[in-house]
């Protein structure tokens, strides 16, 4: 992308050059990344680029694009943080360095909760722990218009992003955003479903992780030596916040499923199944609170 040319670069030339450069640096999805960043620099939709392959790009636009490309290729900043946007469950969400970039596999968690709460018009009470950008809470609020959704996070900065997303999407009055440690802001309350994608990366794995993760909040990723610290706390405390027959749905790393299943059972919940992501890996554990005698604590 050097300036030593006597004619301007076109959209297609910039895409080809950048895709090759990203590819040489080992970035997966090099072409898609190049398209997202160029569309952002030009202030247009990504698909618009396909109609404008031959259009020359101005020096000012190219300077904006060059900086985005450098940060993606050299600093390995995730594309969503460079554009400030990420789509989740067809919702256009704002993201900042204060929140985890919502992952496609987390849609599996939303599907599990919707399956457990099947009535579209029911007034379900739903709790999400660790909401980050608000992705899960807002997806559930959009699919169950009469549900009262409560979302918590320890990070005030993350909650500000989530609240902003709720307002922009017209779902702001459907979600109660509360700051605090796990269930602490909802003491004494019970829900039809408790859902969470908590931090679950093992500290022991930190050295081998993709460099992109260094740009996301540590508190959104890591949870003790084996990654189970927060999941275990949620499993142990969930029963007193669930209605009889209420559902607990947790995202986890595939290798954590057996250990967490044992924790859930020890906490008096009945495991209702493990859901797999598109790659066929165990991704979500679903459990229910039993409805019988002795479960009314
Ligand atoms: C993996 S991120 C998930 C964000 C979002 N729910 C998503 O799926 O994209 C975990 C979130 O949990 C929050 N968190 C971590 N520990 C927490 C705790 N003890 N209580 C409440 N929230 C916590 C983090 O601040 C972060 O926003």
mmCIF file of C-alpha atoms and ligand atoms in Angstrom:
data_model
loop_
_atom_site.group_PDB
_atom_site.id
_atom_site.type_symbol
_atom_site.label_atom_id
_atom_site.label_comp_id
_atom_site.label_asym_id
_atom_site.label_seq_id
_atom_site.Cartn_x
_atom_site.Cartn_y
_atom_site.Cartn_z
ATOM 1 C CA UNK A 1 0.000 0.000 0.000
ATOM 2 C CA UNK A 2 2.952 2.354 -0.623
ATOM 3 C CA UNK A 3 2.237 5.812 -2.036
ATOM 4 C CA UNK A 4 4.819 5.417 -4.827
ATOM 5 C CA UNK A 5 2.201 5.220 -7.613
ATOM 6 C CA UNK A 6 1.069 7.782 -10.107
ATOM 7 C CA UNK A 7 -2.573 6.720 -10.034
ATOM 8 C CA UNK A 8 -4.911 6.111 -7.067
ATOM 9 C CA UNK A 9 -5.656 2.660 -5.710
ATOM 10 C CA UNK A 10 -9.053 1.194 -6.499
ATOM 11 C CA UNK A 11 -11.266 -0.621 -3.998
ATOM 12 C CA UNK A 12 -10.388 -3.996 -5.535
ATOM 13 C CA UNK A 13 -6.647 -3.328 -5.536
ATOM 14 C CA UNK A 14 -6.727 -2.332 -1.875
ATOM 15 C CA UNK A 15 -8.712 -5.445 -0.995
ATOM 16 C CA UNK A 16 -6.288 -7.725 -2.853
ATOM 17 C CA UNK A 17 -3.192 -6.126 -1.375
ATOM 18 C CA UNK A 18 -4.578 -6.201 2.172
ATOM 19 C CA UNK A 19 -5.888 -9.764 1.889
ATOM 20 C CA UNK A 20 -2.420 -10.943 0.821
ATOM 21 C CA UNK A 21 -0.711 -8.993 3.605
ATOM 22 C CA UNK A 22 -3.108 -10.319 6.270
ATOM 23 C CA UNK A 23 -2.672 -13.824 4.843
ATOM 24 C CA UNK A 24 1.127 -13.584 5.090
ATOM 25 C CA UNK A 25 0.672 -12.642 8.736
ATOM 26 C CA UNK A 26 -1.435 -15.738 9.381
ATOM 27 C CA UNK A 27 -4.783 -14.028 9.904
ATOM 28 C CA UNK A 28 -7.726 -16.346 9.353
ATOM 29 C CA UNK A 29 -10.508 -14.736 7.325
ATOM 30 C CA UNK A 30 -8.074 -12.281 5.729
ATOM 31 C CA UNK A 31 -10.398 -11.231 2.895
ATOM 32 C CA UNK A 32 -13.405 -10.699 5.172
ATOM 33 C CA UNK A 33 -11.317 -8.643 7.593
ATOM 34 C CA UNK A 34 -10.030 -6.500 4.702
ATOM 35 C CA UNK A 35 -13.584 -5.919 3.437
ATOM 36 C CA UNK A 36 -14.947 -4.985 6.886
ATOM 37 C CA UNK A 37 -12.122 -2.518 7.513
ATOM 38 C CA UNK A 38 -12.295 -0.922 4.054
ATOM 39 C CA UNK A 39 -16.075 -0.517 4.334
ATOM 40 C CA UNK A 40 -15.554 1.098 7.730
ATOM 41 C CA UNK A 41 -12.895 3.471 6.377
ATOM 42 C CA UNK A 42 -15.172 4.428 3.459
ATOM 43 C CA UNK A 43 -18.272 4.720 5.672
ATOM 44 C CA UNK A 44 -20.330 2.255 3.622
ATOM 45 C CA UNK A 45 -21.861 -1.232 3.937
ATOM 46 C CA UNK A 46 -19.470 -4.086 3.186
ATOM 47 C CA UNK A 47 -21.539 -5.390 0.268
ATOM 48 C CA UNK A 48 -21.420 -1.953 -1.343
ATOM 49 C CA UNK A 49 -17.716 -2.611 -2.069
ATOM 50 C CA UNK A 50 -18.725 -5.257 -4.599
ATOM 51 C CA UNK A 51 -20.529 -2.605 -6.645
ATOM 52 C CA UNK A 52 -17.559 -0.265 -6.499
ATOM 53 C CA UNK A 53 -14.497 -2.432 -7.171
ATOM 54 C CA UNK A 54 -13.139 0.012 -9.758
ATOM 55 C CA UNK A 55 -13.758 3.147 -7.732
ATOM 56 C CA UNK A 56 -10.598 5.084 -6.793
ATOM 57 C CA UNK A 57 -10.066 5.571 -3.068
ATOM 58 C CA UNK A 58 -9.078 9.068 -1.958
ATOM 59 C CA UNK A 59 -5.814 9.713 -0.126
ATOM 60 C CA UNK A 60 -7.728 10.616 3.037
ATOM 61 C CA UNK A 61 -9.797 7.426 2.965
ATOM 62 C CA UNK A 62 -6.685 5.384 2.252
ATOM 63 C CA UNK A 63 -4.872 6.931 5.224
ATOM 64 C CA UNK A 64 -7.809 5.935 7.486
ATOM 65 C CA UNK A 65 -7.793 2.419 6.045
ATOM 66 C CA UNK A 66 -3.999 2.078 6.332
ATOM 67 C CA UNK A 67 -4.123 2.744 10.086
ATOM 68 C CA UNK A 68 -6.910 0.203 10.589
ATOM 69 C CA UNK A 69 -4.969 -2.376 8.577
ATOM 70 C CA UNK A 70 -1.821 -1.737 10.583
ATOM 71 C CA UNK A 71 -3.631 -2.178 13.902
ATOM 72 C CA UNK A 72 -5.285 -5.390 12.687
ATOM 73 C CA UNK A 73 -2.128 -6.899 11.170
ATOM 74 C CA UNK A 74 0.535 -5.711 13.599
ATOM 75 C CA UNK A 75 -1.279 -5.235 16.913
ATOM 76 C CA UNK A 76 -3.877 -7.959 16.211
ATOM 77 C CA UNK A 77 -6.764 -5.799 17.401
ATOM 78 C CA UNK A 78 -10.045 -7.641 16.627
ATOM 79 C CA UNK A 79 -11.973 -6.213 13.664
ATOM 80 C CA UNK A 80 -15.030 -5.582 15.868
ATOM 81 C CA UNK A 81 -13.004 -3.337 18.141
ATOM 82 C CA UNK A 82 -11.629 -1.408 15.166
ATOM 83 C CA UNK A 83 -15.083 -0.848 13.682
ATOM 84 C CA UNK A 84 -16.822 -0.598 17.094
ATOM 85 C CA UNK A 85 -19.571 -2.915 15.881
ATOM 86 C CA UNK A 86 -20.498 -6.607 16.048
ATOM 87 C CA UNK A 87 -23.597 -8.416 14.858
ATOM 88 C CA UNK A 88 -25.089 -10.954 17.258
ATOM 89 C CA UNK A 89 -28.448 -12.703 16.776
ATOM 90 C CA UNK A 90 -29.016 -10.219 13.899
ATOM 91 C CA UNK A 91 -28.704 -7.318 16.358
ATOM 92 C CA UNK A 92 -26.185 -4.605 15.545
ATOM 93 C CA UNK A 93 -24.241 -4.104 18.788
ATOM 94 C CA UNK A 94 -21.709 -1.447 19.725
ATOM 95 C CA UNK A 95 -18.547 -2.907 21.280
ATOM 96 C CA UNK A 96 -15.613 -1.213 23.024
ATOM 97 C CA UNK A 97 -12.437 -2.512 24.713
ATOM 98 C CA UNK A 98 -14.543 -2.709 27.935
ATOM 99 C CA UNK A 99 -16.575 -5.665 26.678
ATOM 100 C CA UNK A 100 -15.991 -9.096 25.228
ATOM 101 C CA UNK A 101 -16.735 -9.176 21.498
ATOM 102 C CA UNK A 102 -19.823 -11.443 21.302
ATOM 103 C CA UNK A 103 -18.933 -14.805 19.715
ATOM 104 C CA UNK A 104 -21.060 -16.722 17.198
ATOM 105 C CA UNK A 105 -21.013 -19.858 19.394
ATOM 106 C CA UNK A 106 -22.848 -17.922 22.117
ATOM 107 C CA UNK A 107 -25.942 -17.957 19.879
ATOM 108 C CA UNK A 108 -26.130 -21.622 20.907
ATOM 109 C CA UNK A 109 -26.753 -20.435 24.483
ATOM 110 C CA UNK A 110 -29.571 -18.145 23.334
ATOM 111 C CA UNK A 111 -31.132 -21.069 21.427
ATOM 112 C CA UNK A 112 -30.995 -23.272 24.538
ATOM 113 C CA UNK A 113 -32.798 -20.647 26.638
ATOM 114 C CA UNK A 114 -35.470 -20.020 23.990
ATOM 115 C CA UNK A 115 -36.111 -23.750 23.801
ATOM 116 C CA UNK A 116 -36.522 -23.858 27.582
ATOM 117 C CA UNK A 117 -38.862 -20.823 27.541
ATOM 118 C CA UNK A 118 -41.036 -21.775 24.556
ATOM 119 C CA UNK A 119 -44.063 -19.445 24.929
ATOM 120 C CA UNK A 120 -43.421 -16.267 22.888
ATOM 121 C CA UNK A 121 -45.953 -14.194 24.864
ATOM 122 C CA UNK A 122 -45.245 -15.479 28.394
ATOM 123 C CA UNK A 123 -44.052 -13.067 31.093
ATOM 124 C CA UNK A 124 -40.932 -15.032 31.921
ATOM 125 C CA UNK A 125 -38.444 -13.665 34.422
ATOM 126 C CA UNK A 126 -34.939 -14.149 33.027
ATOM 127 C CA UNK A 127 -31.579 -13.397 34.637
ATOM 128 C CA UNK A 128 -28.314 -13.046 32.724
ATOM 129 C CA UNK A 129 -25.077 -12.967 34.737
ATOM 130 C CA UNK A 130 -22.081 -11.166 33.203
ATOM 131 C CA UNK A 131 -23.838 -9.392 30.347
ATOM 132 C CA UNK A 132 -20.849 -7.575 28.763
ATOM 133 C CA UNK A 133 -22.187 -5.831 25.631
ATOM 134 C CA UNK A 134 -25.713 -7.002 26.548
ATOM 135 C CA UNK A 135 -25.741 -9.435 23.611
ATOM 136 C CA UNK A 136 -27.548 -12.336 25.321
ATOM 137 C CA UNK A 137 -29.981 -10.242 27.372
ATOM 138 C CA UNK A 138 -30.966 -8.200 24.312
ATOM 139 C CA UNK A 139 -31.330 -11.259 22.073
ATOM 140 C CA UNK A 140 -33.658 -12.833 24.655
ATOM 141 C CA UNK A 141 -35.615 -9.587 25.126
ATOM 142 C CA UNK A 142 -36.077 -9.335 21.359
ATOM 143 C CA UNK A 143 -37.406 -12.907 21.108
ATOM 144 C CA UNK A 144 -39.643 -12.881 24.189
ATOM 145 C CA UNK A 145 -41.332 -9.471 24.112
ATOM 146 C CA UNK A 146 -43.225 -9.900 27.414
ATOM 147 C CA UNK A 147 -40.296 -11.285 29.416
ATOM 148 C CA UNK A 148 -38.690 -9.198 32.142
ATOM 149 C CA UNK A 149 -34.958 -9.582 31.618
ATOM 150 C CA UNK A 150 -32.427 -8.671 34.309
ATOM 151 C CA UNK A 151 -28.726 -8.446 33.407
ATOM 152 C CA UNK A 152 -25.826 -8.059 35.822
ATOM 153 C CA UNK A 153 -22.111 -7.381 35.456
ATOM 154 C CA UNK A 154 -19.299 -6.469 37.870
ATOM 155 C CA UNK A 155 -17.990 -4.015 35.296
ATOM 156 C CA UNK A 156 -19.716 -0.608 35.338
ATOM 157 C CA UNK A 157 -18.017 0.214 32.019
ATOM 158 C CA UNK A 158 -19.461 -2.908 30.392
ATOM 159 C CA UNK A 159 -22.929 -2.117 31.733
ATOM 160 C CA UNK A 160 -22.737 1.357 30.191
ATOM 161 C CA UNK A 161 -22.084 -0.246 26.781
ATOM 162 C CA UNK A 162 -24.935 -2.740 27.322
ATOM 163 C CA UNK A 163 -27.377 -0.038 28.402
ATOM 164 C CA UNK A 164 -26.443 2.039 25.332
ATOM 165 C CA UNK A 165 -27.069 -0.955 23.079
ATOM 166 C CA UNK A 166 -30.464 -1.531 24.693
ATOM 167 C CA UNK A 167 -31.522 2.055 24.112
ATOM 168 C CA UNK A 168 -30.281 2.156 20.519
ATOM 169 C CA UNK A 169 -32.120 -1.072 19.680
ATOM 170 C CA UNK A 170 -35.352 0.120 21.291
ATOM 171 C CA UNK A 171 -35.137 -2.624 23.931
ATOM 172 C CA UNK A 172 -33.888 -0.399 26.747
ATOM 173 C CA UNK A 173 -37.047 -0.513 28.844
ATOM 174 C CA UNK A 174 -37.203 -4.306 28.641
ATOM 175 C CA UNK A 175 -33.964 -4.996 30.510
ATOM 176 C CA UNK A 176 -33.026 -4.123 34.092
ATOM 177 C CA UNK A 177 -29.231 -3.525 34.157
ATOM 178 C CA UNK A 178 -27.659 -4.099 37.588
ATOM 179 C CA UNK A 179 -24.049 -3.750 38.705
ATOM 180 C CA UNK A 180 -22.615 -6.324 41.105
ATOM 181 C CA UNK A 181 -21.044 -9.702 41.708
ATOM 182 C CA UNK A 182 -23.095 -12.548 40.155
ATOM 183 C CA UNK A 183 -26.394 -12.954 42.108
ATOM 184 C CA UNK A 184 -25.631 -10.253 44.677
ATOM 185 C CA UNK A 185 -27.782 -7.540 42.964
ATOM 186 C CA UNK A 186 -30.817 -9.896 42.843
ATOM 187 C CA UNK A 187 -30.769 -11.195 46.438
ATOM 188 C CA UNK A 188 -34.073 -12.868 47.328
ATOM 189 C CA UNK A 189 -35.350 -12.960 43.726
ATOM 190 C CA UNK A 190 -36.277 -16.007 41.667
ATOM 191 C CA UNK A 191 -36.293 -16.514 37.910
ATOM 192 C CA UNK A 192 -37.643 -18.906 35.298
ATOM 193 C CA UNK A 193 -34.202 -19.012 33.690
ATOM 194 C CA UNK A 194 -30.677 -18.089 34.718
ATOM 195 C CA UNK A 195 -28.245 -17.814 31.818
ATOM 196 C CA UNK A 196 -24.562 -16.965 31.658
ATOM 197 C CA UNK A 197 -21.534 -16.935 29.423
ATOM 198 C CA UNK A 198 -19.105 -16.197 32.258
ATOM 199 C CA UNK A 199 -15.324 -15.980 32.082
ATOM 200 C CA UNK A 200 -14.145 -19.596 31.660
ATOM 201 C CA UNK A 201 -10.631 -19.513 30.193
ATOM 202 C CA UNK A 202 -8.017 -21.316 32.317
ATOM 203 C CA UNK A 203 -5.141 -19.091 33.493
ATOM 204 C CA UNK A 204 -2.938 -22.076 32.719
ATOM 205 C CA UNK A 205 -3.784 -21.700 29.005
ATOM 206 C CA UNK A 206 -3.029 -17.955 28.826
ATOM 207 C CA UNK A 207 0.331 -18.286 27.066
ATOM 208 C CA UNK A 208 -1.052 -20.209 24.082
ATOM 209 C CA UNK A 209 -4.028 -17.974 23.313
ATOM 210 C CA UNK A 210 -4.679 -15.969 20.142
ATOM 211 C CA UNK A 211 -3.071 -12.502 20.381
ATOM 212 C CA UNK A 212 -6.495 -10.897 19.765
ATOM 213 C CA UNK A 213 -7.577 -11.899 23.291
ATOM 214 C CA UNK A 214 -5.028 -9.467 24.766
ATOM 215 C CA UNK A 215 -7.341 -6.668 23.568
ATOM 216 C CA UNK A 216 -10.363 -7.928 25.506
ATOM 217 C CA UNK A 217 -10.965 -7.367 29.240
ATOM 218 C CA UNK A 218 -9.135 -9.926 31.401
ATOM 219 C CA UNK A 219 -12.101 -10.066 33.742
ATOM 220 C CA UNK A 220 -14.280 -11.237 30.848
ATOM 221 C CA UNK A 221 -11.971 -14.127 29.978
ATOM 222 C CA UNK A 222 -10.090 -15.716 32.865
ATOM 223 C CA UNK A 223 -11.505 -17.629 35.818
ATOM 224 C CA UNK A 224 -8.818 -19.277 37.926
ATOM 225 C CA UNK A 225 -6.282 -21.972 37.119
ATOM 226 C CA UNK A 226 -8.793 -24.337 35.447
ATOM 227 C CA UNK A 227 -11.270 -21.704 34.255
ATOM 228 C CA UNK A 228 -14.035 -23.143 36.438
ATOM 229 C CA UNK A 229 -14.021 -20.583 39.270
ATOM 230 C CA UNK A 230 -17.029 -18.515 38.129
ATOM 231 C CA UNK A 231 -18.970 -21.393 36.540
ATOM 232 C CA UNK A 232 -18.701 -23.336 39.804
ATOM 233 C CA UNK A 233 -19.991 -20.413 41.859
ATOM 234 C CA UNK A 234 -22.954 -19.957 39.523
ATOM 235 C CA UNK A 235 -23.762 -23.687 39.650
ATOM 236 C CA UNK A 236 -23.679 -23.692 43.477
ATOM 237 C CA UNK A 237 -25.758 -20.529 43.955
ATOM 238 C CA UNK A 238 -28.316 -20.936 41.148
ATOM 239 C CA UNK A 239 -30.890 -23.179 42.882
ATOM 240 C CA UNK A 240 -32.066 -20.526 45.348
ATOM 241 C CA UNK A 241 -32.681 -18.115 42.459
ATOM 242 C CA UNK A 242 -34.635 -20.526 40.268
ATOM 243 C CA UNK A 243 -38.369 -21.196 40.332
ATOM 244 C CA UNK A 244 -39.277 -24.887 40.582
ATOM 245 C CA UNK A 245 -38.604 -26.302 37.074
ATOM 246 C CA UNK A 246 -36.516 -23.202 36.379
ATOM 247 C CA UNK A 247 -33.644 -23.596 33.938
ATOM 248 C CA UNK A 248 -29.934 -22.884 34.265
ATOM 249 C CA UNK A 249 -28.009 -22.537 30.968
ATOM 250 C CA UNK A 250 -24.247 -22.010 30.994
ATOM 251 C CA UNK A 251 -21.702 -21.627 28.214
ATOM 252 C CA UNK A 252 -18.426 -23.441 28.843
ATOM 253 C CA UNK A 253 -15.328 -24.884 27.225
ATOM 254 C CA UNK A 254 -15.991 -28.408 25.922
ATOM 255 C CA UNK A 255 -13.521 -30.061 28.312
ATOM 256 C CA UNK A 256 -15.253 -28.443 31.320
ATOM 257 C CA UNK A 257 -18.625 -30.149 30.724
ATOM 258 C CA UNK A 258 -18.058 -33.284 32.883
ATOM 259 C CA UNK A 259 -16.714 -31.333 35.889
ATOM 260 C CA UNK A 260 -19.476 -28.768 35.705
ATOM 261 C CA UNK A 261 -22.133 -31.466 35.301
ATOM 262 C CA UNK A 262 -20.930 -32.937 38.620
ATOM 263 C CA UNK A 263 -21.102 -29.496 40.302
ATOM 264 C CA UNK A 264 -24.603 -28.902 39.055
ATOM 265 C CA UNK A 265 -25.751 -32.285 40.378
ATOM 266 C CA UNK A 266 -24.077 -31.632 43.745
ATOM 267 C CA UNK A 267 -26.033 -28.372 43.941
ATOM 268 C CA UNK A 268 -29.326 -30.296 43.630
ATOM 269 C CA UNK A 269 -30.058 -29.447 39.990
ATOM 270 C CA UNK A 270 -30.887 -32.062 37.374
ATOM 271 C CA UNK A 271 -28.753 -31.950 34.281
ATOM 272 C CA UNK A 272 -31.007 -31.637 31.234
ATOM 273 C CA UNK A 273 -28.398 -31.931 28.516
ATOM 274 C CA UNK A 274 -25.400 -30.538 26.748
ATOM 275 C CA UNK A 275 -25.789 -28.515 23.575
ATOM 276 C CA UNK A 276 -23.137 -28.555 20.866
ATOM 277 C CA UNK A 277 -21.874 -25.669 18.760
ATOM 278 C CA UNK A 278 -21.583 -25.717 14.953
ATOM 279 C CA UNK A 279 -18.203 -27.444 15.275
ATOM 280 C CA UNK A 280 -19.895 -30.279 17.229
ATOM 281 C CA UNK A 281 -18.195 -29.409 20.532
ATOM 282 C CA UNK A 282 -20.052 -29.363 23.876
ATOM 283 C CA UNK A 283 -20.733 -25.664 24.422
ATOM 284 C CA UNK A 284 -23.752 -25.210 26.684
ATOM 285 C CA UNK A 285 -24.832 -27.103 29.789
ATOM 286 C CA UNK A 286 -28.539 -26.995 30.594
ATOM 287 C CA UNK A 287 -29.925 -28.009 34.013
ATOM 288 C CA UNK A 288 -33.286 -27.730 35.770
ATOM 289 C CA UNK A 289 -34.339 -27.218 39.316
ATOM 290 C CA UNK A 290 -36.505 -30.156 40.352
ATOM 291 C CA UNK A 291 -40.133 -29.468 41.337
ATOM 292 C CA UNK A 292 -40.534 -32.038 44.112
ATOM 293 C CA UNK A 293 -40.552 -31.863 47.925
ATOM 294 C CA UNK A 294 -37.325 -30.777 49.550
ATOM 295 C CA UNK A 295 -36.513 -28.375 46.751
ATOM 296 C CA UNK A 296 -38.240 -25.313 48.135
ATOM 297 C CA UNK A 297 -35.192 -23.757 49.804
HETATM 298 C C1 LIG B 1 -17.265 -13.894 28.737
HETATM 299 S S1 LIG B 1 -17.891 -12.274 29.060
HETATM 300 C C2 LIG B 1 -19.540 -12.459 28.384
HETATM 301 C C3 LIG B 1 -20.159 -11.199 27.895
HETATM 302 C C4 LIG B 1 -21.477 -11.404 27.155
HETATM 303 N N1 LIG B 1 -22.467 -12.015 28.019
HETATM 304 C C5 LIG B 1 -21.285 -12.243 25.910
HETATM 305 O O1 LIG B 1 -21.647 -13.433 25.940
HETATM 306 O O2 LIG B 1 -20.778 -11.743 24.887
HETATM 307 C C6 LIG B 1 -18.123 -12.375 30.811
HETATM 308 C C7 LIG B 1 -18.704 -11.134 31.481
HETATM 309 O O3 LIG B 1 -18.864 -11.455 32.875
HETATM 310 C C8 LIG B 1 -18.482 -10.368 33.668
HETATM 311 N N2 LIG B 1 -18.102 -10.901 34.982
HETATM 312 C C9 LIG B 1 -16.960 -11.511 35.347
HETATM 313 N N3 LIG B 1 -17.011 -11.890 36.641
HETATM 314 C C10 LIG B 1 -18.240 -11.509 37.099
HETATM 315 C C11 LIG B 1 -18.892 -11.615 38.362
HETATM 316 N N4 LIG B 1 -18.300 -12.204 39.408
HETATM 317 N N5 LIG B 1 -20.140 -11.096 38.486
HETATM 318 C C12 LIG B 1 -20.751 -10.509 37.422
HETATM 319 N N6 LIG B 1 -20.181 -10.377 36.216
HETATM 320 C C13 LIG B 1 -18.946 -10.880 36.039
HETATM 321 C C14 LIG B 1 -17.350 -9.704 32.883
HETATM 322 O O4 LIG B 1 -17.201 -8.346 33.278
HETATM 323 C C15 LIG B 1 -17.814 -9.896 31.442
HETATM 324 O O5 LIG B 1 -18.567 -8.784 31.009
#
